[in-house]
Coordinates of C-alpha atoms in Angstrom, one line a residue:
Chain A
M1 CA 79.4 -8.0 6.5
T2 CA 78.7 -6.3 9.8
L3 CA 77.4 -8.2 12.8
Q4 CA 74.2 -6.1 12.7
R5 CA 73.5 -7.0 9.0
K6 CA 74.1 -10.6 9.8
F7 CA 71.5 -10.5 12.5
H8 CA 69.0 -8.7 10.3
Q9 CA 69.0 -11.6 7.8
Y10 CA 67.7 -13.9 10.5
L11 CA 64.8 -11.6 11.3
W12 CA 63.0 -13.1 8.2
V13 CA 62.8 -16.5 9.8
L14 CA 63.0 -15.6 13.4
P15 CA 59.2 -15.5 14.3
V16 CA 58.6 -18.9 12.7
V17 CA 61.7 -20.5 14.2
I18 CA 60.9 -19.2 17.7
L19 CA 57.2 -20.3 17.4
L20 CA 58.1 -23.8 16.2
S21 CA 60.9 -24.2 18.8
F22 CA 58.4 -23.4 21.5
L23 CA 55.6 -25.6 20.1
I24 CA 57.5 -28.6 18.7
V25 CA 61.1 -28.8 19.9
L26 CA 60.4 -27.8 23.5
P27 CA 57.5 -30.2 23.9
L28 CA 59.7 -32.9 22.3
F29 CA 62.2 -32.5 25.2
W30 CA 59.3 -32.3 27.7
T31 CA 58.0 -35.6 26.4
V32 CA 61.4 -37.2 27.0
W33 CA 61.5 -35.7 30.5
L34 CA 57.9 -37.0 31.2
S35 CA 58.8 -40.5 30.1
F36 CA 61.1 -40.8 33.1
Q37 CA 58.3 -39.8 35.5
E38 CA 55.4 -41.6 37.1
K39 CA 52.6 -39.2 36.3
M40 CA 48.8 -39.7 36.3
V41 CA 46.6 -36.9 34.9
G42 CA 46.2 -34.2 37.5
G43 CA 48.7 -36.0 39.8
K44 CA 52.2 -35.0 40.8
A45 CA 55.1 -36.2 38.8
I46 CA 57.6 -38.5 40.5
F47 CA 61.0 -39.3 38.9
T48 CA 61.2 -43.1 38.4
G49 CA 64.1 -43.4 35.9
I50 CA 63.5 -46.0 33.2
K51 CA 60.7 -47.8 35.0
N52 CA 58.1 -46.7 32.3
Y53 CA 60.2 -48.1 29.6
I54 CA 60.7 -51.4 31.4
D55 CA 56.9 -51.6 32.0
I56 CA 55.8 -51.0 28.4
L57 CA 58.4 -53.4 27.1
K58 CA 57.7 -56.1 29.7
R59 CA 53.9 -55.9 29.2
G60 CA 54.6 -56.2 25.4
E61 CA 52.3 -53.4 24.5
F62 CA 54.9 -51.3 22.7
L63 CA 56.1 -54.2 20.4
D64 CA 52.5 -55.2 19.9
G65 CA 51.7 -51.6 18.8
L66 CA 54.8 -51.5 16.6
W67 CA 53.8 -54.7 14.9
K68 CA 50.3 -53.4 14.2
S69 CA 51.7 -50.1 12.9
L70 CA 53.9 -52.1 10.5
Y71 CA 51.0 -54.4 9.5
F72 CA 48.9 -51.2 8.8
T73 CA 51.6 -49.2 7.0
V74 CA 53.4 -51.6 4.7
P75 CA 50.4 -53.0 2.8
S76 CA 48.8 -49.5 2.7
I77 CA 51.9 -48.0 1.0
F78 CA 52.2 -50.9 -1.4
F79 CA 48.6 -50.6 -2.6
K80 CA 48.6 -46.8 -2.7
L81 CA 51.7 -46.9 -4.9
L82 CA 50.2 -49.6 -7.1
L83 CA 46.9 -47.9 -7.7
G84 CA 48.4 -44.5 -7.9
L85 CA 50.9 -45.7 -10.5
A86 CA 48.3 -47.5 -12.6
A87 CA 46.0 -44.4 -12.5
A88 CA 48.8 -42.1 -13.5
L89 CA 50.0 -44.2 -16.4
V90 CA 46.5 -44.4 -17.8
L91 CA 45.8 -40.7 -17.3
N92 CA 49.1 -39.8 -18.9
N93 CA 47.6 -40.6 -22.3
P94 CA 45.2 -38.2 -23.9
F95 CA 41.6 -39.5 -24.2
R96 CA 38.1 -37.9 -24.0
G97 CA 37.0 -37.1 -20.5
R98 CA 40.5 -37.4 -19.1
N99 CA 40.2 -34.3 -16.9
L100 CA 36.9 -35.4 -15.5
I101 CA 38.2 -38.8 -14.5
R102 CA 41.3 -37.2 -13.0
M103 CA 39.1 -35.0 -10.9
W104 CA 36.9 -37.8 -9.8
L105 CA 39.8 -40.0 -8.8
F106 CA 41.3 -37.1 -6.9
I107 CA 38.3 -36.5 -4.7
P108 CA 39.2 -38.9 -1.8
W109 CA 42.4 -36.8 -1.1
T110 CA 40.3 -33.7 -0.7
I111 CA 38.0 -35.0 2.0
P112 CA 39.0 -34.3 5.6
R113 CA 40.2 -37.4 7.4
F114 CA 37.5 -37.2 10.1
A115 CA 34.8 -37.1 7.3
V116 CA 36.4 -40.1 5.6
A117 CA 36.3 -42.0 8.9
I118 CA 32.6 -41.3 9.4
M119 CA 31.8 -42.3 5.9
F120 CA 33.5 -45.7 6.5
I121 CA 31.9 -46.2 9.9
W122 CA 28.7 -46.6 7.9
F123 CA 30.4 -48.5 5.1
F124 CA 31.9 -51.2 7.3
R125 CA 29.4 -51.5 10.1
R126 CA 27.1 -54.6 10.5
G127 CA 24.3 -54.1 7.9
G128 CA 26.0 -51.0 6.6
G129 CA 27.0 -49.9 3.1
L130 CA 29.2 -52.8 2.1
D131 CA 26.9 -55.4 3.6
L132 CA 23.8 -53.9 1.8
L133 CA 25.7 -54.0 -1.5
L134 CA 26.8 -57.6 -1.0
Y135 CA 23.3 -58.5 0.1
Q136 CA 21.9 -57.1 -3.2
M137 CA 24.4 -59.2 -5.0
G138 CA 23.2 -62.3 -3.3
M139 CA 25.8 -62.6 -0.5
S140 CA 24.2 -62.4 2.9
D141 CA 26.8 -64.3 4.9
T142 CA 29.4 -61.5 5.4
P143 CA 32.0 -61.3 8.2
F144 CA 31.9 -58.4 10.7
W145 CA 34.3 -56.1 8.9
L146 CA 35.3 -54.3 12.1
G147 CA 35.7 -57.5 14.0
P148 CA 39.1 -58.8 15.4
K149 CA 40.0 -60.6 12.1
M150 CA 39.0 -58.1 9.5
V151 CA 39.5 -54.8 11.2
M152 CA 43.1 -54.2 10.1
P153 CA 42.4 -55.0 6.4
A154 CA 39.4 -52.7 6.7
M155 CA 41.6 -49.9 8.0
I156 CA 44.1 -50.5 5.2
F157 CA 41.2 -50.3 2.7
V158 CA 40.3 -46.9 4.1
N159 CA 43.9 -45.6 4.0
V160 CA 44.4 -46.8 0.4
W161 CA 41.1 -45.2 -0.6
K162 CA 42.0 -41.8 0.9
G163 CA 45.7 -41.9 0.0
F164 CA 46.2 -43.3 -3.5
P165 CA 45.3 -40.0 -5.3
F166 CA 48.3 -38.4 -3.7
F167 CA 50.5 -41.0 -5.5
M168 CA 48.5 -40.5 -8.6
V169 CA 49.0 -36.8 -9.0
G170 CA 52.6 -37.0 -7.8
I171 CA 53.5 -39.6 -10.3
L172 CA 51.5 -37.9 -13.0
A173 CA 53.5 -34.7 -12.5
G174 CA 56.7 -36.8 -12.7
L175 CA 55.5 -38.4 -16.0
Q176 CA 54.7 -35.1 -17.6
S177 CA 58.2 -33.8 -16.9
I178 CA 59.7 -36.6 -19.0
P179 CA 60.4 -35.1 -22.5
G180 CA 58.6 -36.8 -25.4
E181 CA 61.9 -37.2 -27.3
V182 CA 63.0 -39.9 -24.9
Y183 CA 60.0 -42.0 -25.9
E184 CA 60.5 -41.3 -29.6
A185 CA 64.1 -42.4 -29.4
A186 CA 63.0 -45.6 -27.7
A187 CA 60.3 -46.2 -30.3
I188 CA 62.9 -45.8 -33.1
D189 CA 65.1 -48.3 -31.4
G190 CA 62.2 -50.7 -31.5
A191 CA 61.3 -50.9 -27.8
N192 CA 57.8 -52.0 -27.0
R193 CA 55.6 -50.5 -24.4
V194 CA 56.6 -52.9 -21.6
Q195 CA 60.3 -52.4 -22.3
T196 CA 59.9 -48.7 -22.4
F197 CA 58.1 -48.7 -19.0
W198 CA 60.7 -50.8 -17.2
R199 CA 63.8 -49.4 -18.9
I200 CA 62.9 -45.7 -19.3
T201 CA 59.8 -44.5 -17.4
L202 CA 60.4 -46.2 -14.1
P203 CA 64.1 -45.2 -13.7
L204 CA 63.2 -41.6 -14.6
L205 CA 60.4 -41.7 -12.0
R206 CA 62.7 -43.1 -9.3
N207 CA 63.2 -39.9 -7.3
V208 CA 59.6 -38.8 -7.4
I209 CA 58.4 -42.2 -6.2
M210 CA 61.0 -42.3 -3.4
I211 CA 59.8 -39.0 -2.1
L212 CA 56.2 -40.0 -2.3
V213 CA 56.8 -43.3 -0.6
V214 CA 58.8 -41.8 2.3
L215 CA 56.3 -38.9 2.8
S216 CA 53.3 -41.2 2.7
T217 CA 55.1 -43.7 5.1
I218 CA 55.5 -40.9 7.6
W219 CA 51.8 -39.9 7.4
T220 CA 50.5 -43.5 7.4
F221 CA 52.7 -44.5 10.3
A222 CA 51.3 -41.5 12.2
E223 CA 47.7 -42.1 11.1
F224 CA 45.4 -41.3 14.0
D225 CA 42.1 -39.7 12.9
V226 CA 40.7 -42.5 10.7
I227 CA 41.5 -45.5 13.0
Y228 CA 40.6 -43.7 16.2
L229 CA 37.2 -42.5 14.9
I230 CA 36.3 -45.8 13.4
T231 CA 37.5 -48.3 16.1
Q232 CA 39.1 -46.4 19.0
G233 CA 41.8 -49.1 18.7
G234 CA 39.3 -51.9 19.1
P235 CA 37.8 -54.4 19.2
G236 CA 40.0 -55.1 22.2
T237 CA 43.3 -53.8 21.1
A238 CA 43.1 -55.3 17.5
S239 CA 43.7 -52.0 15.8
E240 CA 45.9 -50.3 18.4
T241 CA 48.7 -48.9 16.3
L242 CA 51.3 -46.7 18.0
P243 CA 49.5 -43.4 17.7
I244 CA 46.3 -44.9 19.0
L245 CA 48.2 -46.7 21.8
T246 CA 49.8 -43.5 22.9
Y247 CA 46.5 -41.6 23.0
V248 CA 44.7 -44.4 24.8
T249 CA 47.4 -44.8 27.4
A250 CA 47.5 -41.0 28.0
F251 CA 43.9 -40.0 27.9
R252 CA 41.8 -43.1 28.6
L253 CA 44.1 -44.9 31.0
Y254 CA 45.5 -41.5 32.3
N255 CA 49.0 -42.8 32.4
M256 CA 51.1 -39.9 31.0
G257 CA 54.4 -41.4 31.9
D258 CA 53.9 -44.6 30.0
A259 CA 52.4 -42.8 27.0
A260 CA 55.4 -40.4 26.9
A261 CA 57.7 -43.5 26.9
I262 CA 55.8 -45.0 24.0
S263 CA 56.1 -41.8 22.0
V264 CA 59.8 -41.6 22.8
L265 CA 60.3 -45.2 21.6
A266 CA 58.4 -44.4 18.4
L267 CA 60.5 -41.3 17.7
P268 CA 63.6 -42.9 16.1
I269 CA 61.4 -44.4 13.4
F270 CA 60.1 -41.0 12.5
L271 CA 63.5 -39.4 12.7
V272 CA 65.0 -41.8 10.3
L273 CA 62.1 -41.3 7.9
I274 CA 62.2 -37.5 8.2
L275 CA 65.9 -37.4 7.7
S276 CA 65.7 -39.4 4.5
L277 CA 63.0 -37.1 3.3
V278 CA 65.2 -34.1 4.0
K279 CA 68.0 -35.8 2.1
L280 CA 65.8 -36.7 -0.8
T281 CA 64.2 -33.3 -1.3
G282 CA 67.6 -31.6 -1.0
R283 CA 68.9 -33.6 -3.9
R284 CA 68.2 -31.4 -6.9
Chain B
M1 CA 53.6 -44.5 -29.9
K2 CA 50.4 -46.0 -31.2
L3 CA 48.0 -47.3 -28.5
S4 CA 47.6 -51.0 -28.8
L5 CA 44.3 -52.8 -28.2
T6 CA 45.6 -54.5 -25.1
W7 CA 46.7 -51.2 -23.6
R8 CA 43.2 -49.7 -24.3
I9 CA 41.4 -52.6 -22.6
V10 CA 43.7 -52.5 -19.6
S11 CA 43.2 -48.7 -19.4
I12 CA 39.5 -49.1 -19.4
I13 CA 39.6 -51.7 -16.7
V14 CA 41.8 -49.5 -14.5
I15 CA 39.6 -46.4 -15.0
V16 CA 36.3 -48.2 -14.4
G17 CA 37.7 -50.2 -11.5
L18 CA 39.2 -47.1 -9.7
S19 CA 36.1 -45.0 -10.4
I20 CA 33.8 -47.5 -8.7
F21 CA 36.3 -47.9 -5.8
V22 CA 36.2 -44.2 -5.3
A23 CA 32.4 -44.0 -5.7
L24 CA 31.5 -46.7 -3.1
P25 CA 31.6 -44.8 0.2
L26 CA 30.8 -41.4 -1.6
Y27 CA 27.6 -42.9 -3.0
W28 CA 26.3 -43.9 0.4
T29 CA 27.3 -40.6 2.0
F30 CA 25.5 -38.4 -0.4
T31 CA 22.4 -40.6 -0.8
I32 CA 22.0 -41.0 2.9
A33 CA 22.4 -37.3 3.4
F34 CA 19.6 -36.6 0.9
R35 CA 17.1 -39.4 1.5
P36 CA 14.6 -40.2 4.2
N37 CA 16.0 -42.1 7.1
M38 CA 13.3 -44.8 6.7
D39 CA 15.0 -46.0 3.5
L40 CA 17.8 -47.6 5.5
F41 CA 15.5 -50.0 7.3
T42 CA 14.3 -51.4 4.1
R43 CA 17.7 -52.3 2.8
R44 CA 17.3 -50.0 -0.2
I45 CA 20.3 -49.0 -2.2
I46 CA 18.5 -46.6 -4.5
P47 CA 16.9 -43.7 -2.6
S48 CA 13.1 -43.6 -2.6
K49 CA 13.0 -39.9 -2.9
F50 CA 15.2 -36.8 -2.6
T51 CA 14.9 -34.6 0.5
L52 CA 16.7 -31.7 2.2
Q53 CA 15.1 -32.7 5.5
N54 CA 18.4 -34.0 7.0
I55 CA 20.3 -30.9 6.1
K56 CA 17.6 -28.7 7.6
D57 CA 17.4 -30.9 10.7
V58 CA 21.2 -30.7 11.3
L59 CA 21.5 -27.0 10.8
L60 CA 18.3 -25.8 12.4
S61 CA 16.9 -28.2 15.0
N62 CA 18.3 -28.6 18.5
N63 CA 17.8 -32.3 18.2
W64 CA 20.5 -32.7 15.5
G65 CA 21.9 -35.9 16.8
G66 CA 24.9 -34.9 18.9
F67 CA 24.8 -33.1 22.3
E68 CA 21.5 -31.2 22.6
S69 CA 22.6 -28.3 24.7
V70 CA 24.2 -26.5 21.7
P71 CA 22.9 -26.3 18.1
F72 CA 25.1 -27.5 15.2
F73 CA 25.9 -24.0 14.0
V74 CA 28.0 -23.4 17.1
P75 CA 30.7 -25.9 16.2
L76 CA 30.3 -24.8 12.6
L77 CA 31.1 -21.2 13.6
N78 CA 33.9 -22.3 15.9
S79 CA 35.6 -24.1 13.1
L80 CA 35.2 -21.1 10.8
L81 CA 36.6 -18.9 13.5
V82 CA 39.6 -21.1 14.4
A83 CA 40.5 -22.0 10.8
S84 CA 40.4 -18.4 9.5
S85 CA 42.3 -17.0 12.5
V86 CA 44.9 -19.7 12.2
T87 CA 45.2 -18.9 8.5
V88 CA 45.8 -15.2 9.0
M89 CA 48.2 -15.6 11.9
S90 CA 50.2 -18.2 10.0
L91 CA 50.4 -16.2 6.8
A92 CA 51.5 -13.1 8.7
I93 CA 54.8 -14.8 9.7
S94 CA 55.1 -17.5 7.0
I95 CA 55.2 -15.0 4.1
F96 CA 58.4 -13.4 5.6
A97 CA 60.0 -16.7 6.5
G98 CA 59.1 -18.2 3.1
Y99 CA 60.5 -15.2 1.2
G100 CA 63.6 -15.1 3.4
L101 CA 64.4 -18.7 2.8
A102 CA 63.8 -18.3 -1.0
R103 CA 65.7 -15.1 -1.6
V104 CA 67.9 -13.8 1.3
K105 CA 71.2 -15.5 1.5
M106 CA 71.8 -16.3 5.2
Q107 CA 74.3 -18.5 6.9
G108 CA 72.7 -21.7 8.0
G109 CA 69.8 -21.2 5.6
Q110 CA 69.9 -24.8 4.7
F111 CA 69.5 -25.7 8.3
F112 CA 66.4 -23.6 8.7
E113 CA 64.9 -25.1 5.5
S114 CA 65.4 -28.6 6.9
F115 CA 63.9 -27.5 10.2
I116 CA 60.8 -26.2 8.5
L117 CA 60.4 -29.5 6.5
F118 CA 61.0 -31.4 9.7
S119 CA 58.2 -29.5 11.4
Y120 CA 56.0 -30.0 8.4
V121 CA 56.1 -33.8 8.5
F122 CA 56.6 -34.2 12.3
P123 CA 53.7 -36.4 13.7
P124 CA 51.7 -34.4 16.3
F125 CA 50.8 -37.5 18.3
I126 CA 54.4 -37.7 19.6
I127 CA 54.1 -34.4 21.4
V128 CA 50.4 -34.2 22.2
I129 CA 50.9 -35.2 25.9
A130 CA 53.5 -32.5 26.5
L131 CA 51.3 -29.9 24.7
Y132 CA 48.3 -31.0 26.8
N133 CA 50.4 -30.3 30.0
F134 CA 51.8 -27.1 28.5
L135 CA 48.3 -25.7 27.8
H136 CA 47.2 -26.5 31.3
R137 CA 50.2 -24.6 32.7
I138 CA 49.6 -21.5 30.7
H139 CA 45.8 -21.7 31.4
L140 CA 44.8 -22.2 27.8
Y141 CA 43.2 -25.6 28.3
N142 CA 39.7 -25.7 26.9
S143 CA 40.2 -22.5 25.0
L144 CA 39.7 -21.8 21.3
F145 CA 42.8 -19.6 21.4
G146 CA 44.8 -22.5 22.8
L147 CA 43.5 -24.6 20.0
M148 CA 44.6 -22.0 17.4
L149 CA 48.0 -22.0 18.9
L150 CA 48.3 -25.8 18.5
H151 CA 47.0 -25.6 15.0
L152 CA 49.9 -23.2 14.1
I153 CA 52.1 -26.2 14.7
I154 CA 50.6 -27.8 11.6
V155 CA 49.8 -24.8 9.5
V156 CA 52.9 -22.6 9.8
P157 CA 55.4 -25.2 8.6
Y158 CA 53.1 -26.1 5.7
S159 CA 52.6 -22.5 4.6
T160 CA 56.2 -21.5 5.0
W161 CA 57.4 -24.5 3.0
T162 CA 54.9 -24.0 0.2
L163 CA 55.4 -20.2 0.0
R164 CA 59.2 -20.7 -0.2
G165 CA 58.6 -23.1 -3.1
Y166 CA 56.3 -20.6 -4.7
F167 CA 58.6 -17.6 -4.4
L168 CA 61.4 -19.7 -5.9
T169 CA 59.3 -20.0 -9.1
I170 CA 58.9 -16.3 -9.5
P171 CA 61.5 -14.7 -11.9
Q172 CA 63.9 -12.6 -10.0
D173 CA 64.8 -9.8 -12.4
I174 CA 62.2 -7.3 -11.3
E175 CA 63.2 -7.7 -7.7
D176 CA 66.8 -7.2 -8.5
A177 CA 65.9 -4.0 -10.4
A178 CA 64.0 -2.7 -7.4
L179 CA 66.9 -3.6 -5.1
V180 CA 69.3 -1.7 -7.3
D181 CA 67.0 1.3 -7.3
G182 CA 67.5 1.3 -3.5
L183 CA 64.3 -0.3 -2.3
S184 CA 64.8 -2.4 0.8
R185 CA 64.2 -6.2 0.8
V186 CA 61.1 -5.7 2.9
G187 CA 59.9 -3.0 0.6
T188 CA 60.5 -5.2 -2.5
L189 CA 58.6 -8.0 -0.9
L190 CA 55.6 -5.9 0.1
R191 CA 55.4 -3.6 -3.0
I192 CA 56.8 -5.7 -5.9
V193 CA 56.5 -9.4 -5.0
L194 CA 53.3 -9.7 -3.0
P195 CA 51.0 -8.0 -5.6
S196 CA 52.1 -10.4 -8.3
A197 CA 52.2 -13.5 -6.0
T198 CA 48.5 -13.3 -5.1
P199 CA 47.5 -16.7 -6.7
G200 CA 50.2 -18.6 -4.7
I201 CA 49.4 -16.8 -1.5
A202 CA 45.6 -17.3 -2.0
S203 CA 46.0 -21.0 -2.6
T204 CA 48.4 -21.4 0.4
A205 CA 45.8 -19.6 2.5
I206 CA 43.0 -21.8 1.4
F207 CA 44.9 -25.0 2.1
S208 CA 46.0 -23.7 5.5
F209 CA 42.3 -23.1 6.2
T210 CA 41.4 -26.7 5.3
L211 CA 44.3 -28.1 7.5
S212 CA 43.0 -26.4 10.5
W213 CA 39.3 -27.1 9.6
S214 CA 40.1 -30.9 9.5
E215 CA 42.2 -31.2 12.6
L216 CA 40.9 -33.7 15.1
L217 CA 43.6 -34.8 17.6
F218 CA 44.4 -31.5 19.3
A219 CA 40.7 -30.5 19.4
M220 CA 39.9 -33.8 21.0
T221 CA 42.6 -33.4 23.6
I222 CA 42.2 -29.9 24.7
I223 CA 38.6 -28.8 24.1
D224 CA 36.3 -29.9 26.8
S225 CA 33.0 -28.0 26.7
Y226 CA 30.3 -28.3 24.1
E227 CA 30.1 -24.6 23.3
K228 CA 33.7 -24.7 22.2
F229 CA 33.6 -27.8 20.1
T230 CA 34.8 -27.7 16.5
L231 CA 33.3 -29.7 13.6
P232 CA 35.4 -32.9 13.8
I233 CA 34.7 -33.5 17.5
A234 CA 31.1 -32.4 17.2
L235 CA 30.5 -35.0 14.5
R236 CA 32.2 -37.5 16.6
T237 CA 29.6 -37.1 19.4
M238 CA 27.0 -38.2 16.9
V239 CA 28.5 -41.7 16.5
I240 CA 29.3 -42.4 20.2
G241 CA 25.8 -43.0 21.5
D242 CA 23.7 -46.1 21.1
F243 CA 21.4 -44.7 18.4
V244 CA 23.0 -43.0 15.4
N245 CA 20.9 -40.7 13.2
W246 CA 22.6 -41.6 10.0
G247 CA 20.7 -39.0 7.9
N248 CA 21.7 -36.2 10.1
L249 CA 25.2 -37.5 10.5
M250 CA 25.8 -37.8 6.8
A251 CA 24.3 -34.4 6.2
G252 CA 26.8 -33.0 8.8
V253 CA 29.6 -34.9 6.9
V254 CA 28.6 -33.4 3.6
I255 CA 28.4 -29.9 5.1
S256 CA 31.9 -30.2 6.6
M257 CA 33.6 -31.8 3.6
L258 CA 32.2 -29.6 0.9
P259 CA 34.4 -26.5 1.5
P260 CA 37.7 -28.3 1.4
M261 CA 36.6 -30.5 -1.5
L262 CA 35.6 -27.5 -3.7
F263 CA 38.8 -25.6 -2.7
Y264 CA 41.0 -28.5 -3.7
L265 CA 39.2 -29.2 -7.0
A266 CA 39.4 -25.5 -8.0
L267 CA 43.1 -25.3 -7.1
Q268 CA 44.2 -28.7 -8.2
R269 CA 47.3 -27.6 -10.0
Y270 CA 48.8 -26.1 -6.8
V271 CA 48.3 -29.2 -4.8
V272 CA 51.5 -31.2 -5.5
S273 CA 53.7 -28.2 -6.0
G274 CA 55.3 -27.8 -2.5
L275 CA 57.1 -30.9 -1.7
T276 CA 57.4 -32.7 -5.0
A277 CA 58.3 -29.6 -7.1
G278 CA 62.0 -30.0 -6.4
A279 CA 62.0 -33.7 -7.3
V280 CA 59.9 -33.4 -10.5
K281 CA 62.0 -30.9 -12.3

């Protein structure tokens, strides 16, 4: 193969690769560079070494944000998987109106995140949707859902509402690729429904579920729109997960250096998740 | 396997429970959008009457509930402009990259595939500060073109990855025949593959559109003046003030969520293809 032909092959991907290098890889390095600078918005950058890192670790805001991110992500993934799996298992059996129900349950996934956030601002506010429903059911003594105690569970609720359909359709696709003979064989061997599920269905779904979980963990850990629109990280810093903390530090406190340091510290978490996703999808 | 009674009961509970769960916020959104605002002060759950007043107010009146200097159709048009431009720009390069990754054997092809997947799931908040500074440097801060550029970060990896997956599912024989007959790779793509790949490309285009249409973080960071606002940040201004006009707000939400919702429901079968396709087979 001549050198020229070798180069020609790369022309196919060249525009995309150049564009993404400029818009993702280069900014990534710039972020690392910024994290070693003292820089306010509009101000000059001064090199200060690891001072920003020491500051955000000393003041405890990074670990605090990390903890909130975990507290938000882990239960969200658990409930999305649980509800998605339950819905998929039920929808895998034929019954009348199945397509209609599948469409209905899929709707939350189709609504833009910013619209979901606004819907839930009304739902969770004082005297809002949830309070009015509970009031009609005779409960008038309700907590403030977006107050310091309830705000994280409320955010998890929104995330599960929006995200479980993704698990549902993913698992459903996985279930439908399992050949019927497998189940027939199990039935002949006298396995009951529960045994079939644990011994056959779940192991065959393993790979699909792993991919869905890793992918959804990346998205949930990086969730910005919904939390920021509903709470701006508040009340106080009660819902300040890492993405919110980064944004607030950069654009409300105007401290670019600290914000860059926070993103850089968050980066390894995402790199590990993304690498395992690349590995999982490469396994055919 | 026969469906036992217990299984049926459990199924019904799951379906009814999840359906209500999904319905809760949707019910409020749609009823508030189409009922008189006065209803909310009387703690009514069932609307007293159906009205299109809120939709009219948002679309036509200057007093739509956000900033008053610009009417609501300006952000609506901005969003349409940005999302459709981004879709076209992205497709123009993604079709080639997607096809190249699916069909052309190149050294390091695996690396490029991983790079695209990496870009697809990479969280934008990590680089938003650098991008903000970058756009200032190249004088594209507070410009819709600058916003389009940033939206490409999200849309291009998505469409390249999805198109690659789609091209992989097309049978290869006709292409091989065309190549043997002396047609170039590019010729094969443009004359043989593209005409038969219309459904896949159309659905990729539509989902690209909705990705840009829904984008909040970049728009919030780099758009500064009201006449350049897109829908997500325009609706945000309606909830910032002391008084929220819920009727108008929910009418705005319904207007902005309907296009993506209808697209998705019409093209449901394409939704999971991309990433999970490899795992499911």
